[in-house]
GROMACS .gro file of C-alpha atoms in nm:
model
  105
    1MET     CA    1   9.290   9.179  11.500
    2PRO     CA    2   9.087   9.442  11.688
    3PHE     CA    3   9.380   9.577  11.886
    4ALA     CA    4   9.553   9.686  11.564
    5TRP     CA    5   9.317   9.983  11.568
    6PHE     CA    6   9.508  10.118  11.865
    7ASP     CA    7   9.858  10.057  11.732
    8TYR     CA    8   9.988  10.409  11.674
    9LYS     CA    9  10.359  10.341  11.620
   10GLU     CA   10  10.343  10.389  11.244
   11VAL     CA   11  10.126  10.700  11.273
   12ASP     CA   12  10.354  10.857  11.536
   13ALA     CA   13  10.664  10.783  11.330
   14LEU     CA   14  10.508  10.935  11.017
   15GLY     CA   15  10.398  11.252  11.196
   16LYS     CA   16  10.743  11.301  11.343
   17SER     CA   17  10.928  11.227  11.019
   18LEU     CA   18  10.710  11.463  10.814
   19ALA     CA   19  10.767  11.748  11.061
   20GLN     CA   20  11.140  11.682  11.061
   21GLU     CA   21  11.146  11.675  10.681
   22LEU     CA   22  10.970  12.011  10.673
   23ALA     CA   23  11.217  12.149  10.928
   24ARG     CA   24  11.509  12.026  10.720
   25ARG     CA   25  11.376  12.195  10.407
   26ILE     CA   26  11.238  12.510  10.574
   27PRO     CA   27  11.405  12.563  10.913
   28PRO     CA   28  11.191  12.742  11.174
   29ALA     CA   29  11.450  13.022  11.200
   30THR     CA   30  11.389  13.120  10.838
   31LEU     CA   31  11.023  13.189  10.914
   32ALA     CA   32  11.085  13.395  11.227
   33GLY     CA   33  11.020  13.764  11.175
   34ARG     CA   34  10.936  13.733  10.806
   35THR     CA   35  10.708  14.008  10.683
   36SER     CA   36  10.776  13.978  10.311
   37TRP     CA   37  10.867  13.688  10.090
   38ARG     CA   38  11.061  13.671   9.768
   39PRO     CA   39  10.895  13.461   9.498
   40LYS     CA   40  11.179  13.208   9.519
   41ASP     CA   41  11.124  13.165   9.894
   42GLN     CA   42  10.749  13.135   9.846
   43ALA     CA   43  10.801  12.860   9.589
   44LYS     CA   44  11.042  12.675   9.819
   45LEU     CA   45  10.789  12.681  10.104
   46ALA     CA   46  10.503  12.580   9.875
   47ASN     CA   47  10.704  12.286   9.736
   48ALA     CA   48  10.800  12.165  10.082
   49LEU     CA   49  10.439  12.179  10.203
   50ARG     CA   50  10.313  12.014   9.884
   51ASP     CA   51  10.553  11.723   9.934
   52VAL     CA   52  10.443  11.677  10.295
   53PHE     CA   53  10.076  11.686  10.197
   54LEU     CA   54  10.131  11.440   9.912
   55LYS     CA   55  10.292  11.196  10.155
   56LEU     CA   56   9.990  11.231  10.382
   57GLN     CA   57   9.757  11.157  10.093
   58GLN     CA   58   9.965  10.855   9.993
   59PHE     CA   59   9.951  10.724  10.350
   60HIS     CA   60   9.575  10.768  10.349
   61ARG     CA   61   9.533  10.585  10.017
   62GLU     CA   62   9.755  10.295  10.121
   63ARG     CA   63   9.651  10.247  10.484
   64ARG     CA   64   9.297  10.388  10.502
   65PRO     CA   65   9.339  10.508  10.860
   66GLY     CA   66   9.030  10.558  11.070
   67VAL     CA   67   8.928  10.876  11.243
   68LEU     CA   68   9.136  10.806  11.553
   69LYS     CA   69   9.455  10.742  11.357
   70ARG     CA   70   9.404  11.052  11.140
   71ALA     CA   71   9.351  11.262  11.451
   72ARG     CA   72   9.656  11.108  11.617
   73LEU     CA   73   9.869  11.172  11.307
   74SER     CA   74   9.758  11.537  11.289
   75LYS     CA   75   9.827  11.587  11.659
   76ARG     CA   76  10.169  11.420  11.643
   77PHE     CA   77  10.262  11.632  11.339
   78GLN     CA   78  10.144  11.947  11.518
   79ASP     CA   79  10.328  11.865  11.841
   80GLU     CA   80  10.650  11.792  11.654
   81LEU     CA   81  10.629  12.123  11.462
   82VAL     CA   82  10.588  12.310  11.791
   83ALA     CA   83  10.879  12.118  11.945
   84LEU     CA   84  11.095  12.209  11.647
   85GLY     CA   85  11.030  12.578  11.711
   86TYR     CA   86  10.776  12.686  11.451
   87ARG     CA   87  10.546  12.977  11.533
   88GLU     CA   88  10.198  12.894  11.657
   89ASP     CA   89  10.015  13.059  11.365
   90PHE     CA   90  10.228  12.870  11.111
   91VAL     CA   91  10.172  12.541  11.294
   92ARG     CA   92   9.798  12.599  11.301
   93GLU     CA   93   9.779  12.670  10.926
   94VAL     CA   94   9.999  12.375  10.830
   95THR     CA   95   9.809  12.138  11.059
   96LEU     CA   96   9.476  12.245  10.910
   97GLY     CA   97   9.616  12.186  10.563
   98ALA     CA   98   9.745  11.846  10.669
   99ALA     CA   99   9.406  11.751  10.812
  100GLU     CA  100   9.236  11.851  10.486
  101HIS     CA  101   9.477  11.639  10.285
  102LEU     CA  102   9.424  11.342  10.515
  103THR     CA  103   9.055  11.341  10.430
  104GLN     CA  104   9.099  11.384  10.054
  105VAL     CA  105   9.185  11.094   9.831
   0.00000   0.00000   0.00000
């Protein structure tokens, strides 16, 4: 089925749900204006990001998405993070990390 290559419903839903999960665990307001982090807060952020990245790796192992679907997933994740109110620098770093994890298996 060649048109399945262009079916992005699953990819869009995953990108949106991962961003919403991150927002639920680490709300954008908690990152605003932060200049220093307590070790407990650092661990909470690291665990939330690790869980998101592990889900991306699992998706990649199970579905083997092509380049277009990986790019679409990264873009959808990035757009949803921006819509949720995260700062641009944070979104850029998280999206780069997500893209790295999408290529590693």
